[in-house]
CSV table of C-alpha atoms and ligand atoms in Angstrom, one decimal:
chain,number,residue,atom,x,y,z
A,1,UNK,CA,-49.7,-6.3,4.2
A,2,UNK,CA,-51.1,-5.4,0.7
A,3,UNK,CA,-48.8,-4.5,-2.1
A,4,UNK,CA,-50.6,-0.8,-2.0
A,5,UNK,CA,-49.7,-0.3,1.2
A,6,UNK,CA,-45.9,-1.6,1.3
A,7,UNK,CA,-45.6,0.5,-2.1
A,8,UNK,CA,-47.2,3.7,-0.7
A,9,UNK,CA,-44.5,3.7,2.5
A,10,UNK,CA,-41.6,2.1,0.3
A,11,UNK,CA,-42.2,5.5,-2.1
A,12,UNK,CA,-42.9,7.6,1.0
A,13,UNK,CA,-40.2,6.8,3.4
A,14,UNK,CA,-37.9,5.9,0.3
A,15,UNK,CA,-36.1,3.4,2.5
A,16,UNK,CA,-35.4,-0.8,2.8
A,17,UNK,CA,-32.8,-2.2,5.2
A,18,UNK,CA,-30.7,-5.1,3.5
A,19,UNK,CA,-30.5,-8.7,3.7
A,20,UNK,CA,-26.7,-9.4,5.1
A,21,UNK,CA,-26.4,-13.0,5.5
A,22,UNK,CA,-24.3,-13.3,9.0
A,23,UNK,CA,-25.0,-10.0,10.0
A,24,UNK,CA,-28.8,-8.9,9.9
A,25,UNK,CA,-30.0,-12.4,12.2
A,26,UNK,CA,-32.6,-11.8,15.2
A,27,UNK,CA,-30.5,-9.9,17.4
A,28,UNK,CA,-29.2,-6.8,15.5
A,29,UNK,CA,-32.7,-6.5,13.6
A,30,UNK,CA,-33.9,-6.2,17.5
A,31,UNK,CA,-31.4,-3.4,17.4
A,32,UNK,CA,-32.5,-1.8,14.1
A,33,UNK,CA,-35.8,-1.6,15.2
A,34,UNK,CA,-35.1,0.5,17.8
A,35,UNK,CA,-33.7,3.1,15.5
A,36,UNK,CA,-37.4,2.9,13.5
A,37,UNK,CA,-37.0,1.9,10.2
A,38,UNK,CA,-40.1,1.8,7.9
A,39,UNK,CA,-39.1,-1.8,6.8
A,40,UNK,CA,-36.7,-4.8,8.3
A,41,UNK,CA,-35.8,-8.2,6.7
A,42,UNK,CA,-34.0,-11.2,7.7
A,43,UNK,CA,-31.0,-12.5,5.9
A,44,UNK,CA,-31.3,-14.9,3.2
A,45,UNK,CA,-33.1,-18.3,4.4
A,46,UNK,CA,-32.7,-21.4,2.1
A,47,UNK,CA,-36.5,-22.3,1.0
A,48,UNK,CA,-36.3,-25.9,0.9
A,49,UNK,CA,-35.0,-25.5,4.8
A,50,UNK,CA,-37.6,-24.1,5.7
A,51,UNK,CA,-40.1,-26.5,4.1
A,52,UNK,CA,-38.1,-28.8,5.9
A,53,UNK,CA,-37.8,-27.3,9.6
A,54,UNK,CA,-34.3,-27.1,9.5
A,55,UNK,CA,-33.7,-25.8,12.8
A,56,UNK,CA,-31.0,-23.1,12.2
A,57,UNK,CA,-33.0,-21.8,9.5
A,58,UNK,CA,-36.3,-21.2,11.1
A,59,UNK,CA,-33.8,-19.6,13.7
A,60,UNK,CA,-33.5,-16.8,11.2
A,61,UNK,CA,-36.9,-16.3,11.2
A,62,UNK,CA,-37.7,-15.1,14.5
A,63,UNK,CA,-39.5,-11.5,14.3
A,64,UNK,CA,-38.0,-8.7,16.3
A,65,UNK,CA,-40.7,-6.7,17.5
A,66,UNK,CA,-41.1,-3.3,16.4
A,67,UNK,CA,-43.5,-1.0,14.4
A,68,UNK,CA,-41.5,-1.9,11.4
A,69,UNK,CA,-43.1,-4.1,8.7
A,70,UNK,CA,-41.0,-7.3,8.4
A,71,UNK,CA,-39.6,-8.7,5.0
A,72,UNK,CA,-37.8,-12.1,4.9
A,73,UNK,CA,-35.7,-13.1,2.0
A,74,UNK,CA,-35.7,-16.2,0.5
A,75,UNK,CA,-33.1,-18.5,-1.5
A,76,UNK,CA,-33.7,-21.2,-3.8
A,77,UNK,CA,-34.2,-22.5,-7.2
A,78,UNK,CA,-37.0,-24.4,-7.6
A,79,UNK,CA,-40.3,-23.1,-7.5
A,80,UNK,CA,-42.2,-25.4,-5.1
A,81,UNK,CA,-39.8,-24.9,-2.5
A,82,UNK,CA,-39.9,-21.2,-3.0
A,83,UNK,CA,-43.7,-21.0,-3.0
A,84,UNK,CA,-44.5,-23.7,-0.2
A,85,UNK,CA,-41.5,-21.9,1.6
A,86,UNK,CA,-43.5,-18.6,1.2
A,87,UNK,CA,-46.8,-19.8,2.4
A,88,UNK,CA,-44.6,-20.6,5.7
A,89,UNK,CA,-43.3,-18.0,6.0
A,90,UNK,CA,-46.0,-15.5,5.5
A,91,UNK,CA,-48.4,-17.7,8.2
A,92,UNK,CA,-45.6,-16.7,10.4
A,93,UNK,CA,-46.6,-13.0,10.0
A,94,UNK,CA,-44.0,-11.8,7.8
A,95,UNK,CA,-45.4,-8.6,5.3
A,96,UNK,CA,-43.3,-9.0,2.7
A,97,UNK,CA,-41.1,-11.2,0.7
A,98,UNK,CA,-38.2,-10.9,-1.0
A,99,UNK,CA,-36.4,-13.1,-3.6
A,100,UNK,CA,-32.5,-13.7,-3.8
A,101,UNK,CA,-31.4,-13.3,-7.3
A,102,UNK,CA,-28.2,-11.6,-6.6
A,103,UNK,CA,-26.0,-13.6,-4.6
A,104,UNK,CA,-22.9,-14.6,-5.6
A,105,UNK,CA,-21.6,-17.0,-3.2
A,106,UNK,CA,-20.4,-20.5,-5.0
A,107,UNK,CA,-22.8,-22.5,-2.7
A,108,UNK,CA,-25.3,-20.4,-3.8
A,109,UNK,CA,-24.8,-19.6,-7.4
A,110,UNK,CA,-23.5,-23.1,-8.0
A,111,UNK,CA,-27.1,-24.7,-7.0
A,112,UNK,CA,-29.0,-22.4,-9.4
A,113,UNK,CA,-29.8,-20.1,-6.8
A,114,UNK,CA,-29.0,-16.5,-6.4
A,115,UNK,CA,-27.3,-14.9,-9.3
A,116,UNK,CA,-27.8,-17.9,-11.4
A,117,UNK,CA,-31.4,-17.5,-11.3
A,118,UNK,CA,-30.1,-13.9,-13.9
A,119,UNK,CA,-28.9,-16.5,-15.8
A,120,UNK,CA,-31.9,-18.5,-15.9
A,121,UNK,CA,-34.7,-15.6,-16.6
A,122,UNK,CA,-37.8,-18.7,-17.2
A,123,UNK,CA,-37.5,-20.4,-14.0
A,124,UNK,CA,-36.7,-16.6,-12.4
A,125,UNK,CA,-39.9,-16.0,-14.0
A,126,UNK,CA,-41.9,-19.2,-12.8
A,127,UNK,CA,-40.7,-18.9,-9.1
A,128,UNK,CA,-41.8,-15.2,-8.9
A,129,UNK,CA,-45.3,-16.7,-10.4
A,130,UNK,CA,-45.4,-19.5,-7.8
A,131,UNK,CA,-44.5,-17.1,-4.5
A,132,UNK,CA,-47.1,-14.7,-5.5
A,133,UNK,CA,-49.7,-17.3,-6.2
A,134,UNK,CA,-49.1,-18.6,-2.9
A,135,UNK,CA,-49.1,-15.9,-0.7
A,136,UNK,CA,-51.0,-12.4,-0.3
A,137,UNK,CA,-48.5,-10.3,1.3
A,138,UNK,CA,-46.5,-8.7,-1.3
A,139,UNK,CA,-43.4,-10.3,-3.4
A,140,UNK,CA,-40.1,-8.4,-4.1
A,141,UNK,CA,-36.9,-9.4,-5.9
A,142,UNK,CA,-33.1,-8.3,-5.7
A,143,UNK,CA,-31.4,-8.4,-8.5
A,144,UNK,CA,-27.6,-7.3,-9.7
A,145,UNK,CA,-27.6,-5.3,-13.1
A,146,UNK,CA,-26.7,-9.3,-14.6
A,147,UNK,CA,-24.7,-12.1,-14.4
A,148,UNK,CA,-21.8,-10.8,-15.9
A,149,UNK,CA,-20.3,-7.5,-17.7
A,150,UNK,CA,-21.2,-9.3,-21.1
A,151,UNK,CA,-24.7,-9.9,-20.5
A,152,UNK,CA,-26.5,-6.9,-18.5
A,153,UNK,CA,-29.7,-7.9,-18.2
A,154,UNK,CA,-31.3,-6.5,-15.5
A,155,UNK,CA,-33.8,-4.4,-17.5
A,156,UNK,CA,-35.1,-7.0,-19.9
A,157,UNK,CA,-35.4,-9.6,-17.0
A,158,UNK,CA,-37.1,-6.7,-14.9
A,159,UNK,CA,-40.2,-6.4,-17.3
A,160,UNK,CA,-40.9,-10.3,-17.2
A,161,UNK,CA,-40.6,-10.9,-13.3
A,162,UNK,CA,-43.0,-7.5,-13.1
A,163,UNK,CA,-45.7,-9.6,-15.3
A,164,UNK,CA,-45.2,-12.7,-13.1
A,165,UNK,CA,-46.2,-10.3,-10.3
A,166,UNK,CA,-43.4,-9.0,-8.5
A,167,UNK,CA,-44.2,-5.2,-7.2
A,168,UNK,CA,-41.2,-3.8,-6.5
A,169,UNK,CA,-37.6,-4.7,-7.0
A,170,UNK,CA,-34.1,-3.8,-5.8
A,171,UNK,CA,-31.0,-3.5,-8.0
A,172,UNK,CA,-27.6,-3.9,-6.8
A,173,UNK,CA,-25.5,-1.9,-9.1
A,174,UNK,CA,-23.1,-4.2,-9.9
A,175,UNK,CA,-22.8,-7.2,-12.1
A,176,UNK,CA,-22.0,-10.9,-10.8
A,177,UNK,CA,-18.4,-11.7,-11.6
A,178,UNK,CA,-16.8,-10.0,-8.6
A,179,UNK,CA,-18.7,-9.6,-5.4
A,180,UNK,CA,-18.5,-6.0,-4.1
A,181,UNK,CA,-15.4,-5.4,-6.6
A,182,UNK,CA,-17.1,-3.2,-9.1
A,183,UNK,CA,-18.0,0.5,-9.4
A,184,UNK,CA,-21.5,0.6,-9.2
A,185,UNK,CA,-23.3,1.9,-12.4
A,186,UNK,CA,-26.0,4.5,-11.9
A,187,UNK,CA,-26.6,4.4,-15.8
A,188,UNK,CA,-28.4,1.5,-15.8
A,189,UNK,CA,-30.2,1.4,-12.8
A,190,UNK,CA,-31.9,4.9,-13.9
A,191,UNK,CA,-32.6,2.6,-17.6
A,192,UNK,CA,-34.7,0.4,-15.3
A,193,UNK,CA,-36.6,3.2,-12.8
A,194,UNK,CA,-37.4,4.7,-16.1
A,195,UNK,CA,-38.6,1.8,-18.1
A,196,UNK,CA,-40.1,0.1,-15.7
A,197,UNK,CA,-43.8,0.5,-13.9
A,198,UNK,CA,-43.0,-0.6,-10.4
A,199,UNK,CA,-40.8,1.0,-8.0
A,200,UNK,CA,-37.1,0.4,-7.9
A,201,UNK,CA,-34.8,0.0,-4.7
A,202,UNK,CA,-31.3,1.4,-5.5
A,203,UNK,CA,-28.2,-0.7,-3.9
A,204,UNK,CA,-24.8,0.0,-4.0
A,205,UNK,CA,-22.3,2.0,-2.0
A,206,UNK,CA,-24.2,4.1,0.0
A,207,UNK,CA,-22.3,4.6,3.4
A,208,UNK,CA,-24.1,8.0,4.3
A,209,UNK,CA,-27.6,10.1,4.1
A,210,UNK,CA,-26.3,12.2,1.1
A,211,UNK,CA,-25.4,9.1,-0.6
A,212,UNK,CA,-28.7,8.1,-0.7
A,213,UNK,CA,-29.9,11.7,-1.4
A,214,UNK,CA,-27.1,11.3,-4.2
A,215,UNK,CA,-28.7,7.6,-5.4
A,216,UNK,CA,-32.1,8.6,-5.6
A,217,UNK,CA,-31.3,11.7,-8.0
A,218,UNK,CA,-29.1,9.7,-10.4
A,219,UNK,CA,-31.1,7.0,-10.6
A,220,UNK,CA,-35.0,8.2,-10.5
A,221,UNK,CA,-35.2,5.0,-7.6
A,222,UNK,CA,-37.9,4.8,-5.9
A,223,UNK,CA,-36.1,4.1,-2.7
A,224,UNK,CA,-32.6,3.2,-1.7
A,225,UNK,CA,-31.1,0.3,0.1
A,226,UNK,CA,-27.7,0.6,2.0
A,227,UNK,CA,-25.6,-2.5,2.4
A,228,UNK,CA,-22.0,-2.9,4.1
A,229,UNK,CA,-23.0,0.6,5.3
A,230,UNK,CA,-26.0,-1.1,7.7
A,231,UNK,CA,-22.9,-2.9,9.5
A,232,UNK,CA,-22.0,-1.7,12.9
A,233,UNK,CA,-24.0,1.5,12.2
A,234,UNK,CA,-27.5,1.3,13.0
A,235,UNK,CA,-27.6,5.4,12.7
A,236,UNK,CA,-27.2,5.1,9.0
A,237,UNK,CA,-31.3,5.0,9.4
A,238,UNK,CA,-31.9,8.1,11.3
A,239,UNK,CA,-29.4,9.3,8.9
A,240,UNK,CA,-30.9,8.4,5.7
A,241,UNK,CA,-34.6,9.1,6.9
A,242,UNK,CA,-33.6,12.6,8.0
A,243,UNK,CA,-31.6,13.6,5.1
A,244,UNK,CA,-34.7,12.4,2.9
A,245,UNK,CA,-36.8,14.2,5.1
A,246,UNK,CA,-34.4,17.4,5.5
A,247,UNK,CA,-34.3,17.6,9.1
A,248,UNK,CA,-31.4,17.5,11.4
A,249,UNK,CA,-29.9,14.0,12.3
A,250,UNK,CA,-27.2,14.1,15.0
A,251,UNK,CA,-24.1,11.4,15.0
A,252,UNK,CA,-24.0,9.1,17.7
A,253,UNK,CA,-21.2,9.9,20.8
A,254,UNK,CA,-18.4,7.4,21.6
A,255,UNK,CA,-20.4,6.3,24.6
A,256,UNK,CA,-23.8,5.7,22.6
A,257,UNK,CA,-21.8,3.2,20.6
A,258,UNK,CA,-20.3,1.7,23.2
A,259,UNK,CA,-23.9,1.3,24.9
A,260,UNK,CA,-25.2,-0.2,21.5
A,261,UNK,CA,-22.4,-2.5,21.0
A,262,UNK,CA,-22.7,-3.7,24.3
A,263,UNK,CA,-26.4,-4.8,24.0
A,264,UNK,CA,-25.8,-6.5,20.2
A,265,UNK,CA,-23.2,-8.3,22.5
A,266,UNK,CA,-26.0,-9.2,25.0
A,267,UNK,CA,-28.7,-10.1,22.3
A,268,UNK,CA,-25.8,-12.4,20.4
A,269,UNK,CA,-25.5,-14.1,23.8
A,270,UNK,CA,-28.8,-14.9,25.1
A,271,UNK,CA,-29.9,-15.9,21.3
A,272,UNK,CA,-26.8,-18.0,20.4
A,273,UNK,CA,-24.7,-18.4,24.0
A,274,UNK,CA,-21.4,-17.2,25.1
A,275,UNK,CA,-19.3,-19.0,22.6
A,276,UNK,CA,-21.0,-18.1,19.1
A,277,UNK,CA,-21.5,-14.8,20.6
A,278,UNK,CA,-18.1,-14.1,21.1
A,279,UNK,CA,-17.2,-15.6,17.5
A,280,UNK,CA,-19.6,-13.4,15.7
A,281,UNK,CA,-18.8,-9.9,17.7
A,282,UNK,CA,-14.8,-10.6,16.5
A,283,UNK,CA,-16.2,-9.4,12.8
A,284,UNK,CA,-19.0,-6.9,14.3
A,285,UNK,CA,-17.2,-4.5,17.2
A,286,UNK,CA,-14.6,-3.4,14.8
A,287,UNK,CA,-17.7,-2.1,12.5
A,288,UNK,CA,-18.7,0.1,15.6
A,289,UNK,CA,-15.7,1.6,15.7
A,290,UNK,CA,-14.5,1.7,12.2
A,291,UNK,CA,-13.0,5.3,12.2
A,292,UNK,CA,-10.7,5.4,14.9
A,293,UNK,CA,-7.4,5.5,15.5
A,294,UNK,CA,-5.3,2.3,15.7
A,295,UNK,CA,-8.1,-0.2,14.4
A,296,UNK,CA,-5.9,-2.4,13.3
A,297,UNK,CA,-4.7,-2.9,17.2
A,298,UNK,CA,-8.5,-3.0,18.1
A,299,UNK,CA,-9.2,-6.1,15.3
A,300,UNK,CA,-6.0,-8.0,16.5
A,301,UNK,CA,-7.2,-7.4,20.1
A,302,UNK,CA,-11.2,-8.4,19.3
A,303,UNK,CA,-9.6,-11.5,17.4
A,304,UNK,CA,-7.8,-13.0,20.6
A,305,UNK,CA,-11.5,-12.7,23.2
A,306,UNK,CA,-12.5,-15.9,23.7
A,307,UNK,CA,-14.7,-14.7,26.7
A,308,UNK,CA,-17.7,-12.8,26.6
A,309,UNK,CA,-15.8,-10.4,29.5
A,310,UNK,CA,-13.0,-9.8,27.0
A,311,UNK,CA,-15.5,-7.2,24.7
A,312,UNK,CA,-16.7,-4.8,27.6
A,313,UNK,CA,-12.4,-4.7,28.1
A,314,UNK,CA,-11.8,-3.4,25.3
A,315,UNK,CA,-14.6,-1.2,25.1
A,316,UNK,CA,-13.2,0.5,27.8
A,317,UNK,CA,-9.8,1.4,25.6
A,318,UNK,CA,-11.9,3.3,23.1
A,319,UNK,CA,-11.6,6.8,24.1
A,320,UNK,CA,-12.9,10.2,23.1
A,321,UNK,CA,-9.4,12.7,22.5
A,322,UNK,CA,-10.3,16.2,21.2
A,323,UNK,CA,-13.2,14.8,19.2
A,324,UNK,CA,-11.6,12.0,17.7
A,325,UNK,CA,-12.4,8.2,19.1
A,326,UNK,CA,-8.8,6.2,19.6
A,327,UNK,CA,-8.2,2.8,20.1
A,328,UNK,CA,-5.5,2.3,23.2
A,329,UNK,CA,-4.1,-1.1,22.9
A,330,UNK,CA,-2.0,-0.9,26.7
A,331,UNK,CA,-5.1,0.7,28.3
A,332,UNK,CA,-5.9,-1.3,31.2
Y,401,FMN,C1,-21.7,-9.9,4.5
Y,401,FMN,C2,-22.7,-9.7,3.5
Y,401,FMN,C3,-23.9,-10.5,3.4
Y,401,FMN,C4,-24.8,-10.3,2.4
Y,401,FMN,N1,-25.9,-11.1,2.4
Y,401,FMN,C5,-26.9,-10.9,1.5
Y,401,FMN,C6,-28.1,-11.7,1.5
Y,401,FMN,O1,-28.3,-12.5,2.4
Y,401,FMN,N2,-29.0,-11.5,0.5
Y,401,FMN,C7,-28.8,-10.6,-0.5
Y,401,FMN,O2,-29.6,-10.4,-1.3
Y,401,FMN,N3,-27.7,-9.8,-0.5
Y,401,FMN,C8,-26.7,-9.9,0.5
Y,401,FMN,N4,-25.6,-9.1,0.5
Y,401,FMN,C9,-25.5,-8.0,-0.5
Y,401,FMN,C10,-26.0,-6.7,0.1
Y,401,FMN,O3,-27.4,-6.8,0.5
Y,401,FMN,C11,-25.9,-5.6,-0.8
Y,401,FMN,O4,-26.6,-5.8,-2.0
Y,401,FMN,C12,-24.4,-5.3,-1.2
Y,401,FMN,O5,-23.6,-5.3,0.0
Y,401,FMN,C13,-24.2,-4.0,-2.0
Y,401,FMN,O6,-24.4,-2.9,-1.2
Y,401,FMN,P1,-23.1,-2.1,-0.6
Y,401,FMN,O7,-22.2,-1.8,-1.8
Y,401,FMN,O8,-23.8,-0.8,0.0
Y,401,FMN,O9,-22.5,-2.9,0.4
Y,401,FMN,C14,-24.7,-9.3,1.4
Y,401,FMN,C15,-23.5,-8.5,1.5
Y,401,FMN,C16,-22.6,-8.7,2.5
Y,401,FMN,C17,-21.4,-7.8,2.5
């Protein structure tokens, strides 16, 4: 894909699905593609795994089919992994890539990686220069506002990993020291959509289509990103595209979310068997469901399945009662 092109539907459909390391692997982007987005990409993948073959890495790298264009985001601190990492990755027919220079973890940030490459703006600088020399498909970075409160350096860092040839960038509105903790500041993510030539991907907070309505009016972004929001709620895409579009977007019924849980259940199992499956859906269902009543009796209940036939169960004690969805714990 050319950078023209990714930046022409990036400014046009004004809409990028997140990395969420755990959450967006093969099987739920095979469910986000379904709901059409104009863009999909993996969860972080380590670079120097990848140069490697590291078997549960290159897992993440499967491509769901779909008309989407397909980003994949990669972690790492040193540039020849990063660029020989990207070479891989692109001759496996993703269209864009994406840098990590926002994550927080201490595995991550500890290694130089992540956030730490904020803190680090020369080699953030020479790895951006060494992906996009080694690949044609276009090169991206995500970025929180800085390291810290004390040094909020998105903007100034911005400028330099646009001249090593990044073409569009996404900033998380918050700064490193607490992960999700913070308010998100919309001050300094409009300092950067102003001062800066490319376009910039807004991230923060946005649960809903008027949020991102909201995000792109304080903030001049280009485009917005949701995060936590993507969890469990495929819709939010519909939701965002129509409410940027201004047509109708309709919220799912009880029993479309039951049908779509189901099948993230089925795609967890045949990609990662019964027992992993089962593992991963104990965090996931509850997203699916995470207005009703007596969720607290539906995430004790989800913790206790050890058997793939314990989820459809308790998808059956969901229930519609005068239009609000309730959780019944002693349904049988
Ligand atoms: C479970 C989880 C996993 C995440 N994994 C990644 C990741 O792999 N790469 C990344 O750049 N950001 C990752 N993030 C950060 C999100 O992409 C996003 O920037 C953040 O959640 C802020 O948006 P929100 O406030 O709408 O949730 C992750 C966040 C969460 C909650």
């Amino acid at each position: 894909m050319k950078s023209s092109l990714f930046i022409k539907i990036l400014r046009e459909k004004k809409l990028l699905l997140p990395p969420l390391s755990g959450y967006t692997d093969y099987p739920f982007r095979v469910i986000l593609a379904d709901f059409k987005p104009p863009f999909i990409i993996t969860e972080m993948a380590n670079a120097r795994a990848i140069v490697q073959r590291n078997r549960r890495t290159m897992q993440i790298l499967k491509i769901a089919e779909g008309k989407q264009y397909n980003g994949v985001q990669l972690v790492g601190s040193i540039p020849e992994y990063m660029s020989r990492a990207a070479k891989i990755v692109e001759d496996l027919g993703f269209d864009y890539i994406d840098i990590n220079m926002g994550c927080t973890a201490r595995k991550v940030a500890c290694r130089g990686e992540g956030i730490s490459l904020m803190k680090h703006e020369v080699r953030a600088c020479e790895i951006v220069a060494a992906v996009t020399d080694a690949v044609d498909v276009p090169v991206t970075c995500k970025l929180r506002l800085g390291p810290s409160k004390q040094s909020m350096n998105v903007v100034a860092l911005s400028e330099k990993l646009v001249d090593s040839g990044a073409v569009a960038l996404t900033i998380h509105g918050r700064s490193g020291e607490k992960k999700f903790g913070l308010p998100v500041d919309l001050r300094i993510m409009h300092e950067a959509a102003t001062v800066l030539t490319i376009p910039i991907i807004a991230n923060g907070g946005i649960y809903t289509g008027s949020d991102a309505q909201q995000m792109i009016q304080a903030t001049g972004a280009a485009a917005v990103m949701p995060g936590r929001g993507l969890i469990g709620n495929p819709w939010i895409i519909p939701e965002i595209l129509s409410t940027i579009s201004k047509t109708s977007f309709t919220p799912p019924t009880l029993q479309k979310k039951k049908e779509i849980c189901r099948k993230h259940l089925d795609l967890l199992v045949d990609f990662y068997g019964e027992r992993k499956a089962v593992l991963k859906m104990r965090s996931i269902l509850p997203q699916y469901f995470s207005s009703c009543f007596f969720l607290k009796d539906l995430k004790l209940d989800v913790q206790q399945a050890s058997n793939v036939s314990d989820i459809p169960m308790l998808l059956e004690r969901l229930d519609d009662t005068k239009g609000y969805t309730i959780y019944d714990k002693n349904k049988k």
